[in-house]
Tab-separated table of C-alpha atoms in Angstrom:
chain	number	residue	atom	x	y	z
A	1	UNK	CA	81.579	100.959	105.825
A	2	UNK	CA	81.460	97.278	105.969
A	3	UNK	CA	78.156	97.617	107.609
A	4	UNK	CA	76.665	99.906	105.026
A	5	UNK	CA	77.855	97.735	102.272
A	6	UNK	CA	76.025	94.670	103.922
A	7	UNK	CA	72.967	96.587	104.375
A	8	UNK	CA	72.696	98.034	100.983
A	9	UNK	CA	74.366	95.026	98.804
A	10	UNK	CA	73.488	92.096	100.953
A	11	UNK	CA	70.114	92.283	103.382
A	12	UNK	CA	68.479	95.005	101.054
A	13	UNK	CA	68.586	92.814	98.038
A	14	UNK	CA	67.466	89.913	100.158
A	15	UNK	CA	64.374	91.705	101.443
A	16	UNK	CA	63.481	93.095	97.766
A	17	UNK	CA	63.767	89.607	96.490
A	18	UNK	CA	61.366	88.320	99.402
A	19	UNK	CA	58.989	90.707	98.137
A	20	UNK	CA	59.170	89.738	94.368
A	21	UNK	CA	61.542	92.510	93.038
A	22	UNK	CA	63.835	90.937	89.850
A	23	UNK	CA	67.537	91.031	90.897
A	24	UNK	CA	68.478	92.573	87.756
A	25	UNK	CA	67.111	95.786	88.768
A	26	UNK	CA	69.067	96.162	91.862
A	27	UNK	CA	72.195	97.952	90.651
A	28	UNK	CA	70.251	100.548	88.673
A	29	UNK	CA	67.890	101.184	91.605
A	30	UNK	CA	70.482	101.539	94.321
A	31	UNK	CA	73.052	103.527	92.086
A	32	UNK	CA	70.509	105.937	90.956
A	33	UNK	CA	69.593	106.253	94.848
A	34	UNK	CA	72.920	106.849	95.598
A	35	UNK	CA	73.073	109.903	92.991
A	36	UNK	CA	70.067	111.329	94.561
A	37	UNK	CA	71.623	111.147	97.834
A	38	UNK	CA	75.144	112.549	96.690
A	39	UNK	CA	73.533	115.308	94.856
A	40	UNK	CA	71.477	116.471	97.414
A	41	UNK	CA	74.641	116.292	99.960
A	42	UNK	CA	76.810	118.493	97.266
A	43	UNK	CA	73.806	120.851	96.913
A	44	UNK	CA	73.353	121.687	100.346
A	45	UNK	CA	76.861	120.818	102.000
A	46	UNK	CA	79.339	121.397	99.232
A	47	UNK	CA	81.789	119.600	96.720
A	48	UNK	CA	83.856	117.312	99.464
A	49	UNK	CA	86.171	115.935	99.328
A	50	UNK	CA	89.051	117.460	97.722
A	51	UNK	CA	91.031	115.394	94.964
A	52	UNK	CA	93.810	113.677	96.472
A	53	UNK	CA	96.358	115.570	94.381
A	54	UNK	CA	94.793	119.083	95.632
A	55	UNK	CA	95.137	118.010	99.000
A	56	UNK	CA	98.936	116.864	98.492
A	57	UNK	CA	99.673	120.094	96.801
A	58	UNK	CA	98.278	122.082	99.338
A	59	UNK	CA	100.240	120.144	102.491
A	60	UNK	CA	103.275	120.813	100.127
A	61	UNK	CA	102.760	124.474	99.674
A	62	UNK	CA	101.684	125.350	103.079
A	63	UNK	CA	102.510	122.552	105.354
A	64	UNK	CA	99.041	122.401	106.399
A	65	UNK	CA	95.323	121.463	105.209
A	66	UNK	CA	92.187	123.147	106.214
A	67	UNK	CA	90.252	121.109	108.761
A	68	UNK	CA	87.181	123.207	109.175
A	69	UNK	CA	84.881	120.758	107.287
A	70	UNK	CA	86.104	117.174	108.226
A	71	UNK	CA	82.756	115.887	108.800
A	72	UNK	CA	81.772	116.821	105.238
A	73	UNK	CA	84.714	115.387	103.846
A	74	UNK	CA	84.288	112.053	105.709
A	75	UNK	CA	80.322	111.616	104.619
A	76	UNK	CA	81.277	113.071	101.084
A	77	UNK	CA	83.889	110.435	100.498
A	78	UNK	CA	81.659	107.759	102.276
A	79	UNK	CA	78.683	108.167	100.236
A	80	UNK	CA	79.797	107.127	96.876
A	81	UNK	CA	81.620	104.244	98.314
A	82	UNK	CA	78.422	102.983	99.657
A	83	UNK	CA	76.388	103.122	96.654
A	84	UNK	CA	78.859	101.083	94.359
A	85	UNK	CA	80.991	104.306	93.133
A	86	UNK	CA	83.868	102.941	90.842
A	87	UNK	CA	86.297	105.387	92.882
A	88	UNK	CA	88.755	104.574	95.473
A	89	UNK	CA	88.860	105.955	99.074
A	90	UNK	CA	92.086	107.563	98.800
A	91	UNK	CA	90.875	111.180	98.325
A	92	UNK	CA	88.631	111.222	101.407
A	93	UNK	CA	91.256	109.649	103.672
A	94	UNK	CA	93.993	111.897	102.647
A	95	UNK	CA	92.067	114.966	103.225
A	96	UNK	CA	90.722	113.641	106.690
A	97	UNK	CA	94.069	112.676	107.983
A	98	UNK	CA	95.860	115.840	106.686
A	99	UNK	CA	93.072	117.987	108.397
A	100	UNK	CA	93.355	115.970	111.752
A	101	UNK	CA	97.452	116.391	111.598
A	102	UNK	CA	96.950	120.354	110.945
A	103	UNK	CA	94.467	120.624	113.794
A	104	UNK	CA	96.959	118.694	116.173
A	105	UNK	CA	99.837	120.722	114.669
A	106	UNK	CA	97.659	124.089	115.671
A	107	UNK	CA	97.510	122.975	119.148
A	108	UNK	CA	101.173	122.042	119.320
A	109	UNK	CA	102.536	125.293	118.010
A	110	UNK	CA	104.948	125.659	121.135
A	111	UNK	CA	106.947	122.561	119.312
A	112	UNK	CA	108.081	124.866	116.582
A	113	UNK	CA	108.692	123.773	113.090
A	114	UNK	CA	108.662	120.222	113.669
A	115	UNK	CA	104.849	120.349	113.467
A	116	UNK	CA	104.948	121.890	110.128
A	117	UNK	CA	106.098	118.147	109.040
A	118	UNK	CA	102.867	116.410	110.680
A	119	UNK	CA	100.565	117.149	107.851
A	120	UNK	CA	103.171	115.580	105.380
A	121	UNK	CA	103.832	112.864	107.682
A	122	UNK	CA	100.255	112.011	108.128
A	123	UNK	CA	99.676	111.984	104.232
A	124	UNK	CA	102.587	109.822	103.903
A	125	UNK	CA	101.586	107.406	106.465
A	126	UNK	CA	97.937	107.251	105.181
A	127	UNK	CA	99.058	106.453	101.736
A	128	UNK	CA	101.117	103.924	102.498
A	129	UNK	CA	98.683	102.240	104.502
A	130	UNK	CA	95.866	102.521	102.023
A	131	UNK	CA	97.911	101.103	99.208
A	132	UNK	CA	100.258	98.914	101.235
A	133	UNK	CA	102.970	100.772	99.291
A	134	UNK	CA	105.404	102.672	101.594
A	135	UNK	CA	107.816	104.059	98.898
A	136	UNK	CA	104.782	105.412	97.071
A	137	UNK	CA	103.475	106.774	100.313
A	138	UNK	CA	106.681	108.562	100.897
A	139	UNK	CA	107.054	109.973	97.838
A	140	UNK	CA	103.969	111.439	96.914
A	141	UNK	CA	103.733	114.110	99.801
A	142	UNK	CA	107.401	115.006	98.914
A	143	UNK	CA	106.722	115.602	95.627
A	144	UNK	CA	103.404	117.287	96.320
A	145	UNK	CA	101.494	115.084	93.905
A	146	UNK	CA	100.310	111.540	93.034
A	147	UNK	CA	100.344	111.700	89.372
A	148	UNK	CA	99.916	113.985	86.556
A	149	UNK	CA	96.423	112.467	85.338
A	150	UNK	CA	95.053	115.872	85.023
A	151	UNK	CA	97.537	116.893	82.299
A	152	UNK	CA	99.226	119.749	84.345
A	153	UNK	CA	102.715	118.707	85.167
A	154	UNK	CA	103.870	119.625	88.417
A	155	UNK	CA	107.451	120.614	89.164
A	156	UNK	CA	109.051	120.187	92.945
A	157	UNK	CA	110.522	123.364	92.655
A	158	UNK	CA	107.337	125.388	92.040
A	159	UNK	CA	106.947	125.164	95.771
A	160	UNK	CA	110.414	126.056	96.716
A	161	UNK	CA	109.630	129.743	97.444
A	162	UNK	CA	106.888	128.893	99.843
A	163	UNK	CA	108.565	125.977	101.354
A	164	UNK	CA	112.214	128.020	101.788
A	165	UNK	CA	110.525	130.862	103.573
A	166	UNK	CA	109.211	128.580	106.137
A	167	UNK	CA	110.792	127.562	109.419
A	168	UNK	CA	112.854	124.576	108.472
A	169	UNK	CA	113.250	120.989	109.866
A	170	UNK	CA	116.545	119.101	110.240
A	171	UNK	CA	116.848	116.068	107.977
A	172	UNK	CA	117.208	113.458	110.826
A	173	UNK	CA	113.778	114.814	112.492
A	174	UNK	CA	112.076	114.902	109.302
A	175	UNK	CA	113.293	111.284	108.568
A	176	UNK	CA	112.195	110.155	111.756
A	177	UNK	CA	108.942	111.611	111.624
A	178	UNK	CA	108.015	110.455	108.163
A	179	UNK	CA	109.347	106.634	108.799
A	180	UNK	CA	107.586	106.351	112.260
A	181	UNK	CA	104.404	107.682	110.808
A	182	UNK	CA	104.425	105.105	108.108
A	183	UNK	CA	105.506	102.246	110.201
A	184	UNK	CA	102.831	103.429	112.852
A	185	UNK	CA	99.987	103.349	109.882
A	186	UNK	CA	100.843	100.187	108.163
A	187	UNK	CA	101.154	98.522	111.745
A	188	UNK	CA	97.502	99.807	112.603
A	189	UNK	CA	96.201	98.574	109.277
A	190	UNK	CA	97.661	95.054	109.783
A	191	UNK	CA	96.249	94.728	113.334
A	192	UNK	CA	92.815	96.011	112.003
A	193	UNK	CA	92.992	93.648	109.416
A	194	UNK	CA	93.850	90.635	111.723
A	195	UNK	CA	91.041	91.737	114.115
A	196	UNK	CA	88.445	91.869	111.444
A	197	UNK	CA	89.250	89.489	109.128
A	198	UNK	CA	89.315	92.216	106.425
A	199	UNK	CA	91.734	93.156	103.610
A	200	UNK	CA	93.355	96.579	102.696
A	201	UNK	CA	96.032	97.865	100.085
A	202	UNK	CA	96.707	96.427	96.561
A	203	UNK	CA	96.581	92.835	95.938
A	204	UNK	CA	99.959	90.797	96.062
A	205	UNK	CA	100.714	88.207	93.352
A	206	UNK	CA	103.482	85.640	93.044
A	207	UNK	CA	105.020	82.793	91.147
A	208	UNK	CA	105.498	84.864	87.953
A	209	UNK	CA	106.870	82.922	85.138
A	210	UNK	CA	108.726	84.527	82.232
A	211	UNK	CA	109.378	82.522	79.021
A	212	UNK	CA	109.422	83.241	75.138
A	213	UNK	CA	105.928	83.311	74.990
A	214	UNK	CA	105.703	85.928	77.712
A	215	UNK	CA	108.489	88.332	76.073
A	216	UNK	CA	106.733	87.671	72.368
A	217	UNK	CA	103.284	89.021	73.721
A	218	UNK	CA	104.626	91.493	76.078
A	219	UNK	CA	104.139	94.460	73.663
A	220	UNK	CA	100.436	93.458	72.562
A	221	UNK	CA	99.629	92.958	76.326
A	222	UNK	CA	101.288	96.504	77.020
A	223	UNK	CA	99.390	98.251	74.044
A	224	UNK	CA	96.139	96.879	75.391
A	225	UNK	CA	96.590	98.671	78.872
A	226	UNK	CA	98.081	101.638	77.177
A	227	UNK	CA	94.918	101.875	75.449
A	228	UNK	CA	92.870	101.552	78.133
A	229	UNK	CA	95.044	104.290	79.990
A	230	UNK	CA	94.524	106.780	76.912
A	231	UNK	CA	91.058	106.196	77.042
A	232	UNK	CA	91.207	107.302	80.565
A	233	UNK	CA	91.850	110.870	79.345
A	234	UNK	CA	89.120	110.542	76.273
A	235	UNK	CA	86.447	109.461	78.742
A	236	UNK	CA	87.383	112.412	81.023
A	237	UNK	CA	87.167	114.659	78.385
A	238	UNK	CA	83.926	113.501	76.997
A	239	UNK	CA	82.450	113.171	80.356
A	240	UNK	CA	83.638	116.954	81.163
A	241	UNK	CA	81.523	117.879	77.992
A	242	UNK	CA	78.556	116.354	79.416
A	243	UNK	CA	79.182	117.750	82.897
A	244	UNK	CA	79.322	121.615	81.127
A	245	UNK	CA	76.354	121.120	79.269
A	246	UNK	CA	74.286	119.972	82.557
A	247	UNK	CA	75.554	123.280	83.989
A	248	UNK	CA	75.438	123.634	87.828
A	249	UNK	CA	72.667	121.227	88.331
A	250	UNK	CA	74.531	118.985	90.670
A	251	UNK	CA	71.626	116.632	91.869
A	252	UNK	CA	70.790	115.921	87.767
A	253	UNK	CA	74.622	115.377	87.387
A	254	UNK	CA	75.094	112.728	90.272
A	255	UNK	CA	71.683	110.801	89.364
A	256	UNK	CA	72.849	110.612	85.644
A	257	UNK	CA	76.508	109.398	86.968
A	258	UNK	CA	74.353	106.798	89.005
A	259	UNK	CA	72.031	105.804	86.389
A	260	UNK	CA	75.223	105.165	83.830
A	261	UNK	CA	76.832	103.147	86.709
A	262	UNK	CA	73.917	101.166	87.336
A	263	UNK	CA	73.428	100.080	83.746
A	264	UNK	CA	77.097	99.121	83.372
A	265	UNK	CA	76.497	97.058	86.872
A	266	UNK	CA	73.751	95.152	85.462
A	267	UNK	CA	75.506	93.677	82.775
A	268	UNK	CA	79.047	93.843	84.299
A	269	UNK	CA	78.892	93.979	88.014
A	270	UNK	CA	82.785	94.270	88.268
A	271	UNK	CA	82.364	97.755	87.053
A	272	UNK	CA	80.953	98.577	90.401
A	273	UNK	CA	83.096	99.674	93.548
A	274	UNK	CA	86.537	100.597	93.880
A	275	UNK	CA	87.852	97.183	92.973
A	276	UNK	CA	90.039	96.542	96.113
A	277	UNK	CA	88.090	93.438	97.407
A	278	UNK	CA	86.890	92.491	94.016
A	279	UNK	CA	90.282	91.718	93.080
A	280	UNK	CA	90.376	88.673	95.179
A	281	UNK	CA	87.039	87.475	93.684
A	282	UNK	CA	88.369	87.865	90.086
A	283	UNK	CA	91.328	86.088	90.624
A	284	UNK	CA	88.976	83.247	91.327
A	285	UNK	CA	86.661	83.512	88.507
A	286	UNK	CA	88.607	85.167	85.827
A	287	UNK	CA	88.958	81.535	83.997
A	288	UNK	CA	85.247	81.115	83.762
A	289	UNK	CA	84.241	84.929	82.847
A	290	UNK	CA	85.957	84.459	79.276
A	291	UNK	CA	88.251	87.345	77.685
A	292	UNK	CA	85.316	89.415	76.025
A	293	UNK	CA	83.660	89.880	79.476
A	294	UNK	CA	87.138	90.438	80.988
A	295	UNK	CA	88.204	93.386	78.530
A	296	UNK	CA	84.688	94.690	78.378
A	297	UNK	CA	85.073	94.980	82.356
A	298	UNK	CA	88.434	96.461	81.898
A	299	UNK	CA	87.737	99.016	79.483
A	300	UNK	CA	84.286	100.118	80.849
A	301	UNK	CA	85.687	100.416	84.550
A	302	UNK	CA	87.760	103.073	83.286
A	303	UNK	CA	84.799	104.755	81.817
A	304	UNK	CA	82.452	104.203	85.017
A	305	UNK	CA	85.267	106.114	87.060
A	306	UNK	CA	85.508	108.873	84.919
A	307	UNK	CA	81.832	109.198	84.812
A	308	UNK	CA	81.698	109.008	88.867
A	309	UNK	CA	84.651	111.487	88.943
A	310	UNK	CA	83.093	113.791	86.399
A	311	UNK	CA	79.600	114.090	87.525
A	312	UNK	CA	79.901	114.561	91.270
A	313	UNK	CA	80.916	111.100	92.733
A	314	UNK	CA	83.939	112.166	94.226
A	315	UNK	CA	86.817	109.984	95.217
A	316	UNK	CA	90.082	108.427	93.831
A	317	UNK	CA	90.844	106.670	90.545
A	318	UNK	CA	93.774	104.378	91.682
A	319	UNK	CA	91.990	101.317	92.672
A	320	UNK	CA	89.624	101.387	89.773
A	321	UNK	CA	92.409	101.716	87.278
A	322	UNK	CA	94.430	99.119	88.838
A	323	UNK	CA	91.049	96.508	88.775
A	324	UNK	CA	90.827	97.501	85.137
A	325	UNK	CA	94.488	96.749	84.481
A	326	UNK	CA	94.235	93.345	86.186
A	327	UNK	CA	90.803	92.448	84.298
A	328	UNK	CA	92.712	93.531	80.881
A	329	UNK	CA	95.730	91.363	82.175
A	330	UNK	CA	93.674	88.235	82.761
A	331	UNK	CA	91.989	88.820	79.411
A	332	UNK	CA	95.140	88.706	77.600
A	333	UNK	CA	96.620	85.697	79.575
A	334	UNK	CA	93.467	83.945	78.331
A	335	UNK	CA	93.565	85.152	74.885
A	336	UNK	CA	97.374	84.336	74.375
A	337	UNK	CA	97.953	81.683	76.468
A	338	UNK	CA	100.723	83.250	78.688
A	339	UNK	CA	101.481	83.520	82.506
A	340	UNK	CA	98.780	85.316	84.201
A	341	UNK	CA	100.699	87.229	86.649
A	342	UNK	CA	103.230	88.310	83.953
A	343	UNK	CA	100.091	89.543	81.859
A	344	UNK	CA	98.795	91.295	84.875
A	345	UNK	CA	101.774	93.176	85.717
A	346	UNK	CA	102.598	94.976	82.367
A	347	UNK	CA	99.071	95.551	81.501
A	348	UNK	CA	98.488	97.377	84.809
A	349	UNK	CA	101.683	99.010	84.687
A	350	UNK	CA	101.000	100.413	81.038
A	351	UNK	CA	97.391	101.448	81.803
A	352	UNK	CA	98.641	103.439	84.921
A	353	UNK	CA	101.701	104.759	82.914
A	354	UNK	CA	99.437	106.139	80.287
A	355	UNK	CA	96.774	107.445	82.831
A	356	UNK	CA	99.122	109.016	85.435
A	357	UNK	CA	102.108	110.006	82.862
A	358	UNK	CA	104.542	109.408	85.800
A	359	UNK	CA	106.245	105.993	85.459
A	360	UNK	CA	108.270	106.230	88.471
A	361	UNK	CA	105.235	106.858	90.735
A	362	UNK	CA	103.624	103.942	88.938
A	363	UNK	CA	106.574	101.603	89.713
A	364	UNK	CA	106.500	102.669	93.366
A	365	UNK	CA	103.025	102.043	93.656
A	366	UNK	CA	103.047	98.475	92.222
A	367	UNK	CA	106.430	97.323	93.376
A	368	UNK	CA	105.015	95.026	96.389
A	369	UNK	CA	101.992	93.917	93.912
A	370	UNK	CA	104.286	91.653	91.827
A	371	UNK	CA	107.324	89.540	92.262
A	372	UNK	CA	110.670	90.912	92.290
A	373	UNK	CA	111.380	89.737	88.815
A	374	UNK	CA	108.602	91.746	87.668
A	375	UNK	CA	110.157	95.052	88.742
A	376	UNK	CA	111.823	95.639	85.294
A	377	UNK	CA	108.954	94.838	83.316
A	378	UNK	CA	106.638	96.801	85.265
A	379	UNK	CA	109.098	99.901	84.791
A	380	UNK	CA	109.224	99.324	81.024
A	381	UNK	CA	105.716	98.796	80.694
A	382	UNK	CA	104.786	102.064	82.592
A	383	UNK	CA	107.506	104.304	80.430
A	384	UNK	CA	105.956	103.041	77.249
A	385	UNK	CA	102.289	103.659	78.449
A	386	UNK	CA	103.387	107.264	79.750
A	387	UNK	CA	105.181	107.805	76.323
A	388	UNK	CA	101.734	107.341	74.477
A	389	UNK	CA	100.745	111.025	73.498
A	390	UNK	CA	97.458	112.621	74.726
A	391	UNK	CA	95.791	115.080	72.714
A	392	UNK	CA	96.033	118.457	74.304
A	393	UNK	CA	92.201	118.672	74.206
A	394	UNK	CA	91.905	115.825	76.437
A	395	UNK	CA	94.181	117.651	79.123
A	396	UNK	CA	91.966	121.037	78.943
A	397	UNK	CA	90.111	121.097	82.209
A	398	UNK	CA	86.255	121.470	81.463
A	399	UNK	CA	83.960	122.787	84.124
A	400	UNK	CA	82.350	120.204	86.484
C-alpha cells in the first residue's frame, strides 16, 4: 500500500516534473486514470468489496462470510485507496478478515459451535485495530451494524430467529474469544507500527481546555458539524440520482468520480485520500490555511466521499467523515478563538451523529480520540447531530 502510494504520488510526479508537466494537473490525471482502472476492474471482476455494514449484517445473521472472492475484495479495496479516493479501508479489510475467519472455521468444523464465533471475533478484532477503538470494534459485530447511514434502522432482534436456531456458544467462551482477538489485533498493529514507523487508527488529541468561551460557542460549532453530516445524506441522494442517469456504465461512472475528485484535489488537496495520515499534517498546518479553506475542505470532503462511494470507488466513509469534522473544528477554533481540541471533539461528534444516526456508536468510536473530559461533550454533540431530521427522500436507496 505505502509502496504504491509512494510510486504514484511521489516518484511519478517527480518524473513528470522532470519532463515539464505542470504539477497542477497531477491530481486530475491520476484520479481519472484511477477511475479507468477501477471501472475496468468492476466491469470484468465485479463490484468488490461489499459495504462494511453488509459484511457485519451477514456475519451477524449467518455466522460466516463468503470467502470465494477474497482476492477480488482485496484488490477492489486497494485500487481506490491508491488513486487518492476519499474513502477508508475498513470495508475491504472487514470483508477479507471475515472471509478468512470463515475459511478457517470451515476447516475446523470438528470444534463445533465455537467456530461460529470466529468470523464475529475477527470482525471485532479488525475494527478495533483499524480505528484503535476497542469498544467500537466489540459493539459493531454484536449489533450487526456500524451505523445507520443508509437510512435503514436495523434492530438487534431482527436476527434473533436465525441466531437462536444455530448452535450456541457459552458466554465465557464467547467473551474470551472476542477479547483475545481484539487484544491480538491491537498488539499486531502496534508492533507493525513500531517496526515500520507508520501510523494507524484514529488520531488522539489531548490537553483540552473548557471555559466560558468554549461553552458559549459550543452550539454554533455543533451546528457546523451537524450541517456537514446532514449534507452527507443530501450529497448521497444527489450522487445517487447521477448514478441512476448513468445506468450500468460502470467505467463511465468511475471515470466521472475520478474527474470530480481530481478537480477537488487541485484546489483542496486534503479532499484526497482517506484522511488518516492527513490528520497529522492538518494539525501542523491548520493555522496557516485559514478558516475559509478549512471549512471548504471539511464540507467538500464529505462530497468527495459520497462521489466515490456512489460512483464505484468502493470503501468506507468513517475516516473521511472524521477528517471532515476535524477540518471544520479547526476552522471553528480559528473563527471563534476557542480551544481547538474542544472544537474538534464537538464538531466531529456532531457530524458523525448526523451521518451515522447512532450517537452511542459515535461515542464508542471517538472515546479514545479525545481527553476523558471530552466524553460528555462528544456524546451530547452526537445526540444533537443525530436529532437533525433527514428527509425521507435522502434515505431512499437509488440504483448505483
